[in-house]
Coordinates of C-alpha atoms in Angstrom, one line a residue:
X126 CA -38.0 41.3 11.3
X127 CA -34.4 40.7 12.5
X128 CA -34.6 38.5 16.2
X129 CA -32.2 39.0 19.1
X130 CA -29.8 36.1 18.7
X131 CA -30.8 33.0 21.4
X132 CA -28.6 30.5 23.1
X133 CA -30.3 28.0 21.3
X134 CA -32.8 28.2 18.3
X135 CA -34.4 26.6 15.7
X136 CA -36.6 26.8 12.7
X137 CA -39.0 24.2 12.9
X138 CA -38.8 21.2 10.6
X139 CA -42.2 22.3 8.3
X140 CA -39.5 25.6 7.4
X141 CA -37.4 23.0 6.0
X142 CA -37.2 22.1 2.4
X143 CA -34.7 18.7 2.3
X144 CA -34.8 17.7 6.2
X145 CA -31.5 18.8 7.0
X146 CA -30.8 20.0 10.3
X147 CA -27.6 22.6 10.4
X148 CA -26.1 24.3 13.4
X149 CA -24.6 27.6 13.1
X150 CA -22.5 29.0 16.0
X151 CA -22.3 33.1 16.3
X152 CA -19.2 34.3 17.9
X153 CA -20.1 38.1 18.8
X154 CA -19.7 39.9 21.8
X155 CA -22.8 42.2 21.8
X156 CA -23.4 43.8 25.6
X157 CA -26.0 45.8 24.6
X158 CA -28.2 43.1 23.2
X159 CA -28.2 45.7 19.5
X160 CA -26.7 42.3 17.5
X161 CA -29.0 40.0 15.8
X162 CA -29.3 37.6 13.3
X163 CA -32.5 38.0 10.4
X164 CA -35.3 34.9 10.8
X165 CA -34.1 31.8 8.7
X166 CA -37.5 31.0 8.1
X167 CA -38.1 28.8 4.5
X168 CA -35.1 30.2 2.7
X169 CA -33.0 27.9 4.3
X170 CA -34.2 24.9 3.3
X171 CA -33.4 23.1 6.7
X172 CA -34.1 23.8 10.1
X173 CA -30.8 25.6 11.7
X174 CA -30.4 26.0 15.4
X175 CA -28.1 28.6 16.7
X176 CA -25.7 29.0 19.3
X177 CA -24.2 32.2 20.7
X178 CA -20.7 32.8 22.7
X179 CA -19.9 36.0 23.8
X180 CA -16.0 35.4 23.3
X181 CA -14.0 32.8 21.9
X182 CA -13.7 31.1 25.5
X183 CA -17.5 30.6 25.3
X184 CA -17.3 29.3 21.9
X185 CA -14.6 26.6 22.5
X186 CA -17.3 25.2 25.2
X187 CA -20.0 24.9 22.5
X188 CA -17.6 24.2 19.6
X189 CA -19.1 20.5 19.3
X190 CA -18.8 17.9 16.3
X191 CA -22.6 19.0 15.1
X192 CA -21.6 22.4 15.2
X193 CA -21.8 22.5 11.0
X194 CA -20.7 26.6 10.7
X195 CA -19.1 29.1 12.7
X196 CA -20.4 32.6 11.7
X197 CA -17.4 34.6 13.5
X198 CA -17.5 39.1 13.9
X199 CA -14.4 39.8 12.8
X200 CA -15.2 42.9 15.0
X201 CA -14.8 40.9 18.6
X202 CA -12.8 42.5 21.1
X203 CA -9.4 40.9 21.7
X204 CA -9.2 41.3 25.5
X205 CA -9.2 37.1 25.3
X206 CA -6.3 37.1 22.5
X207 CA -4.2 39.9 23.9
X208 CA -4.3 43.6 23.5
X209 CA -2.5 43.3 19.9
X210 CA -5.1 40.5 18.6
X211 CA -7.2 41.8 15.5
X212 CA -9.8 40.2 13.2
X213 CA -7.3 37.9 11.8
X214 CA -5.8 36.6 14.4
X215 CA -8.6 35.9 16.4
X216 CA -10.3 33.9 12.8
X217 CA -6.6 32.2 12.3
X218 CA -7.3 30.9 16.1
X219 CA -10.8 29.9 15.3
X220 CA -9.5 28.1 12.0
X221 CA -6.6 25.9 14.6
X222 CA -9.4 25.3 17.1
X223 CA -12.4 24.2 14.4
X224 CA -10.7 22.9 11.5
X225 CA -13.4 21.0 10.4
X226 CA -16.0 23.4 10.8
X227 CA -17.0 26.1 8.2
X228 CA -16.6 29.5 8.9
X229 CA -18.1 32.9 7.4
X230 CA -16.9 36.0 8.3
X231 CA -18.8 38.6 9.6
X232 CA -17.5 42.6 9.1
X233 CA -19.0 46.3 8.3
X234 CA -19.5 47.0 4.8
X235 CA -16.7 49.3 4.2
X236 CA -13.9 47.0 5.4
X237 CA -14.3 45.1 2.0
X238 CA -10.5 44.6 2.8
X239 CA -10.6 42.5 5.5
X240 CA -13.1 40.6 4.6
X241 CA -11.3 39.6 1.4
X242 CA -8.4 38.8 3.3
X243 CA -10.1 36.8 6.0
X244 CA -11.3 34.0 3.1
X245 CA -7.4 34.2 2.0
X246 CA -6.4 33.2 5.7
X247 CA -9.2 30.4 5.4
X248 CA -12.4 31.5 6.0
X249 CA -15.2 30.3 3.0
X250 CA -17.0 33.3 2.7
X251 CA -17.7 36.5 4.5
X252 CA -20.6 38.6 5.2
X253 CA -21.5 42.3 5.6
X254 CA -23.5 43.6 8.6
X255 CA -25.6 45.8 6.9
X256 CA -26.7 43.7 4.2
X257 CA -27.7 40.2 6.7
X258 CA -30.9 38.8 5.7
X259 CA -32.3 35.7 6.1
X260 CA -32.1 34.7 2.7
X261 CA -28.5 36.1 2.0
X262 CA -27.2 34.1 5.1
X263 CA -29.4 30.6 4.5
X264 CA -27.8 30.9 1.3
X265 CA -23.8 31.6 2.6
X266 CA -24.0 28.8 5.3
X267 CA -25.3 26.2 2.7
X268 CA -22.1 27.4 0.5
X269 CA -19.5 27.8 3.5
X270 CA -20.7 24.2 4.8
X271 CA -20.4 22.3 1.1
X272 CA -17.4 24.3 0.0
X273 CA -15.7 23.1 3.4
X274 CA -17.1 19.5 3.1
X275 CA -15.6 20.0 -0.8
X276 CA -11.9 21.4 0.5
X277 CA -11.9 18.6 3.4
X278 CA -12.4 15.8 0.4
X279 CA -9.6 17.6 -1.5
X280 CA -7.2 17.6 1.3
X281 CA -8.0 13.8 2.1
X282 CA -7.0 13.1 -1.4
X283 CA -4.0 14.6 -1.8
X284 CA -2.6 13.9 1.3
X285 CA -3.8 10.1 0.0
X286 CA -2.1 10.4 -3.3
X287 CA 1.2 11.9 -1.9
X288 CA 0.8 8.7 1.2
X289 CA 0.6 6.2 -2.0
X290 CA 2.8 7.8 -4.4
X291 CA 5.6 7.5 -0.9
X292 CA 4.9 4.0 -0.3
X293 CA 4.9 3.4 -4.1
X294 CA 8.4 5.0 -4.1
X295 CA 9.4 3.1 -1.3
X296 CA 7.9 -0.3 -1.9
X297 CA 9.6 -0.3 -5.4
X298 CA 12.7 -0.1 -4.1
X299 CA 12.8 -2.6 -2.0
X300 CA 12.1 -5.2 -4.6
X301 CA 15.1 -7.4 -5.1
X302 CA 17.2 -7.0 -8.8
X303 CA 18.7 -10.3 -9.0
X304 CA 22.5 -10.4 -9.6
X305 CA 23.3 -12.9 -12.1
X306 CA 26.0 -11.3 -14.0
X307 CA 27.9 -13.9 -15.8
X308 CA 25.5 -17.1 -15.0
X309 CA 23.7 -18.3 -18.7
X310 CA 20.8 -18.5 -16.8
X311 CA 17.3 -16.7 -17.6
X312 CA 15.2 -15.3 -15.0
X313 CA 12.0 -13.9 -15.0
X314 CA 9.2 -13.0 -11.8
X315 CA 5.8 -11.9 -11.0
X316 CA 4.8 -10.3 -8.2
X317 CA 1.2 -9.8 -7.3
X318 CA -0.2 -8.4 -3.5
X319 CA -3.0 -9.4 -1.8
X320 CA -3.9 -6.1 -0.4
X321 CA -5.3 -3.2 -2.5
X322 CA -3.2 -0.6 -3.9
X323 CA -0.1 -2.3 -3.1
X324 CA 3.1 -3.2 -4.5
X325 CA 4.7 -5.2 -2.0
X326 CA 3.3 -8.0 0.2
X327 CA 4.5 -10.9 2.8
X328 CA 5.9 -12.7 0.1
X329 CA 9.3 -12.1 -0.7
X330 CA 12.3 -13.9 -3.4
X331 CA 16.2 -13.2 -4.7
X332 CA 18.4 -15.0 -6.9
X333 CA 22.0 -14.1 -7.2
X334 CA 25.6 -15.9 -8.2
X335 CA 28.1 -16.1 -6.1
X336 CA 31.9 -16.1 -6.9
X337 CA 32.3 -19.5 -7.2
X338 CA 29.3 -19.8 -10.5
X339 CA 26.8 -20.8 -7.9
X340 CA 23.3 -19.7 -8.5
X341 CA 21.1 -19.5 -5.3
X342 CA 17.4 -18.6 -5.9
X343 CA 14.6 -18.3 -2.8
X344 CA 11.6 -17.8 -2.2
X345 CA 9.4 -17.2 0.8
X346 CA 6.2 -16.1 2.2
X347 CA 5.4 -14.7 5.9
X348 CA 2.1 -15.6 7.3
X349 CA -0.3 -12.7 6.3
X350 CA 0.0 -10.1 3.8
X351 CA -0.2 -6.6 5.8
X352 CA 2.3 -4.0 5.7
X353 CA 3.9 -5.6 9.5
X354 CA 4.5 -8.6 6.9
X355 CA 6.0 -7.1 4.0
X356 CA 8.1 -5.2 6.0
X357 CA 9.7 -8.1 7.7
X358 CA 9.2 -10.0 4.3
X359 CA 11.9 -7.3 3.2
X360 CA 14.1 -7.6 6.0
X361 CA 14.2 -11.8 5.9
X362 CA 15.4 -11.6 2.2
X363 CA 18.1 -9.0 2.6
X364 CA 19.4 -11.1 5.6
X365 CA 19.2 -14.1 2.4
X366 CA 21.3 -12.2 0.3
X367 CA 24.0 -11.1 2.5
X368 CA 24.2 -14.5 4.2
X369 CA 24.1 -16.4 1.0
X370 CA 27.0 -13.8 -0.2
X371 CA 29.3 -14.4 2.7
X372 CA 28.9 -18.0 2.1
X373 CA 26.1 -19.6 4.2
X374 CA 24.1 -22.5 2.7
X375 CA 21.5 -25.2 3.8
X376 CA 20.8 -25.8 7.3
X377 CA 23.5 -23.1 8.7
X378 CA 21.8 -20.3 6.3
X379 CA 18.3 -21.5 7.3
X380 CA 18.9 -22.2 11.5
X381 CA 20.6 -18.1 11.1
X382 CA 17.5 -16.5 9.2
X383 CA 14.9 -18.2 11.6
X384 CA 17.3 -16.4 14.5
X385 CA 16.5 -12.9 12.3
X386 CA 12.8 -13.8 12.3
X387 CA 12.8 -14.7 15.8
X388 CA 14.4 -10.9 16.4
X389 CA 12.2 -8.6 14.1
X390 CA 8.6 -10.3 14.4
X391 CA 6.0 -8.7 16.4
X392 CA 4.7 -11.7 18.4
X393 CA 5.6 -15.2 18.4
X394 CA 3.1 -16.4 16.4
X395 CA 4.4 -15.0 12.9
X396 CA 6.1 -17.6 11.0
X397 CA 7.8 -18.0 7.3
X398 CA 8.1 -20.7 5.0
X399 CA 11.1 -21.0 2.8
X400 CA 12.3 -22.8 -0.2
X401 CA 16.2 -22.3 -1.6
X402 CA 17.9 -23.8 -4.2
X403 CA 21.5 -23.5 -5.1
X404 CA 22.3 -24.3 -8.6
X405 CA 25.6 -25.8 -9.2
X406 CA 27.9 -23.8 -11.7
X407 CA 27.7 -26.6 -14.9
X408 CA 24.0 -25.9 -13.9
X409 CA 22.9 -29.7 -13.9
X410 CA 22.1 -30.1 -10.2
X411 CA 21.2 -28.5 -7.5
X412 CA 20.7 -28.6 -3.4
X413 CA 17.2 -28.3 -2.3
X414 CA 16.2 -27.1 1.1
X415 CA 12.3 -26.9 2.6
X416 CA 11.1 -24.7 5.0
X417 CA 7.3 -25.6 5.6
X418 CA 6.8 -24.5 1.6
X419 CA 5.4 -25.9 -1.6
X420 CA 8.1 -27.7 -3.7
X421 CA 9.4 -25.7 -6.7
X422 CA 8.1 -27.5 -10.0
X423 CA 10.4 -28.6 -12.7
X424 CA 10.6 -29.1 -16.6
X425 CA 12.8 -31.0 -18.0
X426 CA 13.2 -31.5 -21.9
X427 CA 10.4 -33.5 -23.9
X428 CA 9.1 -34.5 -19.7
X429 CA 6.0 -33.7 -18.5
X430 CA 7.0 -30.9 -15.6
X431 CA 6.5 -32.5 -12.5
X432 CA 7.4 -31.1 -8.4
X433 CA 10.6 -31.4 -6.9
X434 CA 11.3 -33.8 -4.0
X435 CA 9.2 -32.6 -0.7
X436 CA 9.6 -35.9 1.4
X437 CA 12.9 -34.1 3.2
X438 CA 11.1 -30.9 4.1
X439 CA 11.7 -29.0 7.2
X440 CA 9.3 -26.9 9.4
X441 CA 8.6 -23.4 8.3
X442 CA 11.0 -20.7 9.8
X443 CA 10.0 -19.5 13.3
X444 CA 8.1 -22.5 14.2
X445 CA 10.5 -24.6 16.4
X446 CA 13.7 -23.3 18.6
X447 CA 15.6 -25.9 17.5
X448 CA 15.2 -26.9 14.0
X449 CA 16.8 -28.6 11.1
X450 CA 16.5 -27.9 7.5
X451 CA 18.3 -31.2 5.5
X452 CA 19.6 -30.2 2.2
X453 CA 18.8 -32.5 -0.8
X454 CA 20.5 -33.2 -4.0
X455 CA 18.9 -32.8 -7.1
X456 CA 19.4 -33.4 -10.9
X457 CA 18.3 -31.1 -12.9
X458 CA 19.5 -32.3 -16.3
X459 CA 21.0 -30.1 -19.5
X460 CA 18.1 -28.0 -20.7
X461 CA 15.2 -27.2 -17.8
X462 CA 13.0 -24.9 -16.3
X463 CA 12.9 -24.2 -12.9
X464 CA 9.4 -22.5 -11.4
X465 CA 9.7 -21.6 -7.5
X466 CA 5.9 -20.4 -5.9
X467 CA 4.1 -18.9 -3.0
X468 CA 1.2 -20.2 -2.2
X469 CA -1.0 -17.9 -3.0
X470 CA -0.6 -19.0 -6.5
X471 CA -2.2 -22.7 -5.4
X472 CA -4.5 -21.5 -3.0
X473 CA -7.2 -20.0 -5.1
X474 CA -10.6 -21.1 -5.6
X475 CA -11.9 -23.0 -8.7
X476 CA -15.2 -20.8 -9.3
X477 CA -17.9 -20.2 -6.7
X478 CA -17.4 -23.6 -4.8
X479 CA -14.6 -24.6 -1.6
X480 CA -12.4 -26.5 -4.3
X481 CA -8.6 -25.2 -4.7
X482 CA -6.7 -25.1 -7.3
X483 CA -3.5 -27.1 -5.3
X484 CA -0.3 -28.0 -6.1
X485 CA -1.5 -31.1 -8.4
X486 CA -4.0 -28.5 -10.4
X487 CA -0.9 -26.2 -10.9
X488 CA 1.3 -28.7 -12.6
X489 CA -1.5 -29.8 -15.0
X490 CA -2.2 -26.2 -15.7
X491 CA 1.4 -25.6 -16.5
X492 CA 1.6 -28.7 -18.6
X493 CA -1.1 -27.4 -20.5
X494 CA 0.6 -24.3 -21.0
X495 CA 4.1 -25.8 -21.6
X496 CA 2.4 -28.1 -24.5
X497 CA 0.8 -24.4 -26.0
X498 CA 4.5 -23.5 -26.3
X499 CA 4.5 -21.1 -23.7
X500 CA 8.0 -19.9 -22.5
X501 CA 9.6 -17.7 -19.8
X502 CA 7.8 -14.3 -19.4
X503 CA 4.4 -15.6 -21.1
X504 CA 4.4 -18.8 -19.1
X505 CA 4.3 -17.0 -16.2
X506 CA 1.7 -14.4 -17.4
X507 CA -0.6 -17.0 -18.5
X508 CA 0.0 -19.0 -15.5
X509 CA -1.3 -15.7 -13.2
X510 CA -3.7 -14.9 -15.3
X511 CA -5.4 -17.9 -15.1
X512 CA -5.4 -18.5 -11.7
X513 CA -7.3 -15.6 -11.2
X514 CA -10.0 -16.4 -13.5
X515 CA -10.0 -19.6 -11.9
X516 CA -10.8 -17.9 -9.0
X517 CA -13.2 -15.8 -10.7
X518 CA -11.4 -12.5 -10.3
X519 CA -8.4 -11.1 -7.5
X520 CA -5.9 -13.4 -5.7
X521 CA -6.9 -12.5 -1.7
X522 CA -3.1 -13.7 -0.8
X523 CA 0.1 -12.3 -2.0
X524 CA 1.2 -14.0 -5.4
X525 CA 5.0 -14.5 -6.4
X526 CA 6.0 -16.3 -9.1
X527 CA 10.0 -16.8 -9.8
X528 CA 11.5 -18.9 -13.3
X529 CA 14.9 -19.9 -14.1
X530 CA 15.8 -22.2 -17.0
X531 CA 18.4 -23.5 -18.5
X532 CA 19.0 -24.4 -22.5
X533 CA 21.8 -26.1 -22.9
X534 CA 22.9 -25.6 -26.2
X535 CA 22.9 -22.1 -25.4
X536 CA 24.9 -22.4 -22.3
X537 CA 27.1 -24.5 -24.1
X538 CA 28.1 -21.5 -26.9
X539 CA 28.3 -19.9 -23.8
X540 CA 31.0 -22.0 -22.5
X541 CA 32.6 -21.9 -25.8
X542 CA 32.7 -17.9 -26.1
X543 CA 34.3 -18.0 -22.4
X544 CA 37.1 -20.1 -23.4
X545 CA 37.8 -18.0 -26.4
X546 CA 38.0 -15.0 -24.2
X547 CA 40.6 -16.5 -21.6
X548 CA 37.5 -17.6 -19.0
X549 CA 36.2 -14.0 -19.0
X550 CA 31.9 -14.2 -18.5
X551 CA 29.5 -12.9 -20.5
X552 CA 28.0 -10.1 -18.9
X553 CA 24.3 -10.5 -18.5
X554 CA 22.2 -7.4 -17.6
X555 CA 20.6 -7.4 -14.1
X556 CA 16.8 -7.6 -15.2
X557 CA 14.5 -5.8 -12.7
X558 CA 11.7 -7.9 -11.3
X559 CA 9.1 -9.0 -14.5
X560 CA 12.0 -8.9 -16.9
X561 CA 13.8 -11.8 -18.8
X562 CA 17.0 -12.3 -18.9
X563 CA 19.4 -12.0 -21.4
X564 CA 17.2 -11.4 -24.3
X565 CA 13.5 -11.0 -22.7
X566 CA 11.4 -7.9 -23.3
X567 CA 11.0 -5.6 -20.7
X568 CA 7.9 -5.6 -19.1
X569 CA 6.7 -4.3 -15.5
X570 CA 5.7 -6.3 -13.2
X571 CA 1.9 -7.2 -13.3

């Protein structure tokens, strides 16, 4: 037998068939008392309690988060929505004011029309009058509740995809292409984030050539790896390029981008270390300057590679008002290769212990590798790849990995093919980040 509906109500737990306790809210203005709702005795598998509001003012006072489904009379008087408020509207205003509830609808039996349209407007099911039984309804608010929890998931997941395929977009194009046109230089990069589903991090590097055959590569890394970071990561080496293109070098370039850090960080703490390196144009020296980062490691022909000069380091960028960053001369000999790093490529773990990899660990690793024959692009995939097995699976800091070298024989047909063209360069494509160039295959980025 059908039961007037009570304020509160619910079937006891030995009804229930999985232990799951539901609470159904009925919206349903019913003076006479004639409305009820049929006995939800074993059919619905869980004990369901039910609430009752006379109009939808009522209802927005018991509209709470355990509140699992709304069953709503598409029939209620509209004297709360306005004299021209109908079924829809008055579901459409439940949907704005419970969008994370499920709701049924509840009309007569020959509006078959409405009902159809209320689940196009948002409802998950509908109901007839007539035809409410205990059975029919246990069964509708199990359905309306998962389909909703099922939609909800959906909606999280696309609005997730289209978040990561944005920030995918956006990331990507803030990655630097180098501009080396005319340098007989090769370049190749890795670039690896420490957080998940990322493809930019605190780390950040350039290279470009200036007008006067200069080549000036950097590299740098702000403290942490969160989106605050990369974004000011970003910002620090565009400020790089357009200072190092208007003809800012050493201590001058350095003292200007600690004034941009100083601007853009969040708090006072956040810092950046910073290594540059200007190559000179017969690309057999170069100037050198620190900021509080590792030393770029070098390779010279038939040498074991071995780290650039540290001793004249300066503090990293952000750290003290009134810093100096010296600038120190280095040979780099005819044929080399040049391999700049963050430190989250010397900072990993060596198996399950406290032991890191370092800086010395590094160089032997890339001796070993150099000795294997490995060159440009596969150096550095080799090199990242085992680092993290080293570390016995992903790198927690951001990873970036920049290599220039130099053959000289090559540069010297080079130098040859310029003078036979009246001084004019050969063009060399701008590679992308993860390509070598001239003649390296592409590749993305790992």
């Amino acid at each position: 037998m059908p039961v007037p509906v009570p304020q509160q109500r619910a079937v006891p737990a030995a009804e229930a068939s999985n232990g799951t306790d539901l609470t159904l809210l009925v919206i349903e203005d019913d003076p006479a008392g004639t409305f009820s709702v049929p006995e939800l005795s074993a059919a619905t598998g869980a004990r369901v309690r039910i609430r009752a509001a006379r109009n939808l003012t009522e209802a927005g006072r018991l509209l709470t988060d355990d509140v699992d489904c709304i069953l709503l009379d598409l029939a209620l008087p509209s004297g709360d929505r306005g004299a021209d408020a109908d079924g829809l509207a008055t579901l459409q205003h439940v949907l704005r004011i419970a969008p994370r509830h499920a709701v049924l609808a509840l009309t007569a039996e020959d509006d078959a029309e409405l009902a159809a349209e209320a689940v196009r407007v948002g409802a998950q099911d509908y109901l007839f009058r007539g035809e409410l039984d205990g059975r029919l309804l246990s069964r509708a608010i199990r359905y309306a509740v998962e389909r909703k929890r099922a939609d909800v998931t959906q909606h999280k997941l696309t609005e997730s995809r289209l978040r990561a395929q944005e920030n995918a977009r956006l990331e990507r194009g803030l990655l630097p292409t180098p501009l080396l046109d005319g340098s007989d230089l090769r370049f190749a990069a890795r670039y690896r984030p420490g957080r998940s589903r990322a493809l930019l991090g605190g780390d950040f590097y350039d290279t470009v050539r200036t007008p006067d055959g200069t080549v000036h590569a950097m590299i740098g890394d702000v403290c942490g790896h969160g989106p605050d970071e990369a974004a000011l990561g970003v910002e620090l080496r565009i400020a790089w390029r357009a200072l190092t293109l208007a003809g800012l070098c050493g201590d001058e370039l350095l003292s200007t981008l600690q004034q941009v850090l100083e601007h853009e960080r969040e708090s006072e703490e956040i810092f950046a270390t910073l290594c540059t390196v200007d190559i000179a144009p017969d690309g057999r020296r170069a100037g050198l300057c620190l900021a509080g980062h590792p030393a770029p490691l070098i390779a010279r022909q038939g040498r074991a590679a071995q780290l650039l000069p540290y001793e004249d380091g300066g503090p990293a960028l952000g750290l003290l008002p009134r810093a100096r960053w010296p600038r120190r001369q280095v040979e780099l000999g005819g044929s080399w290769t040049l391999m700049m790093y963050t430190d989250g490529l010397i900072e990993g773990r060596i198996g399950n212990g406290t032991q890191r990899l370092g800086q010395d660990g590094m160089v032997a690793m890339i001796n070993r590798q150099l000795a294997e024959g490995l060159a440009g692009e596969d150096l550095l995939d080799a090199a990242v790849t085992h680092v993290r097995e080293l570390n016995g699976g992903e790198l927690t800091d951001d990873v970036a990995v920049l290599l220039l070298d130099r053959d000289q024989d090559t540069a010297r047909d080079a130098a040859g093919h310029r003078a036979q063209n009246g001084g004019r360069g050969r063009s060399i494509p701008r590679p992308r980040p993860g390509q070598v160039s001239p003649a390296g295959a592409q590749r993305p980025p790992l």
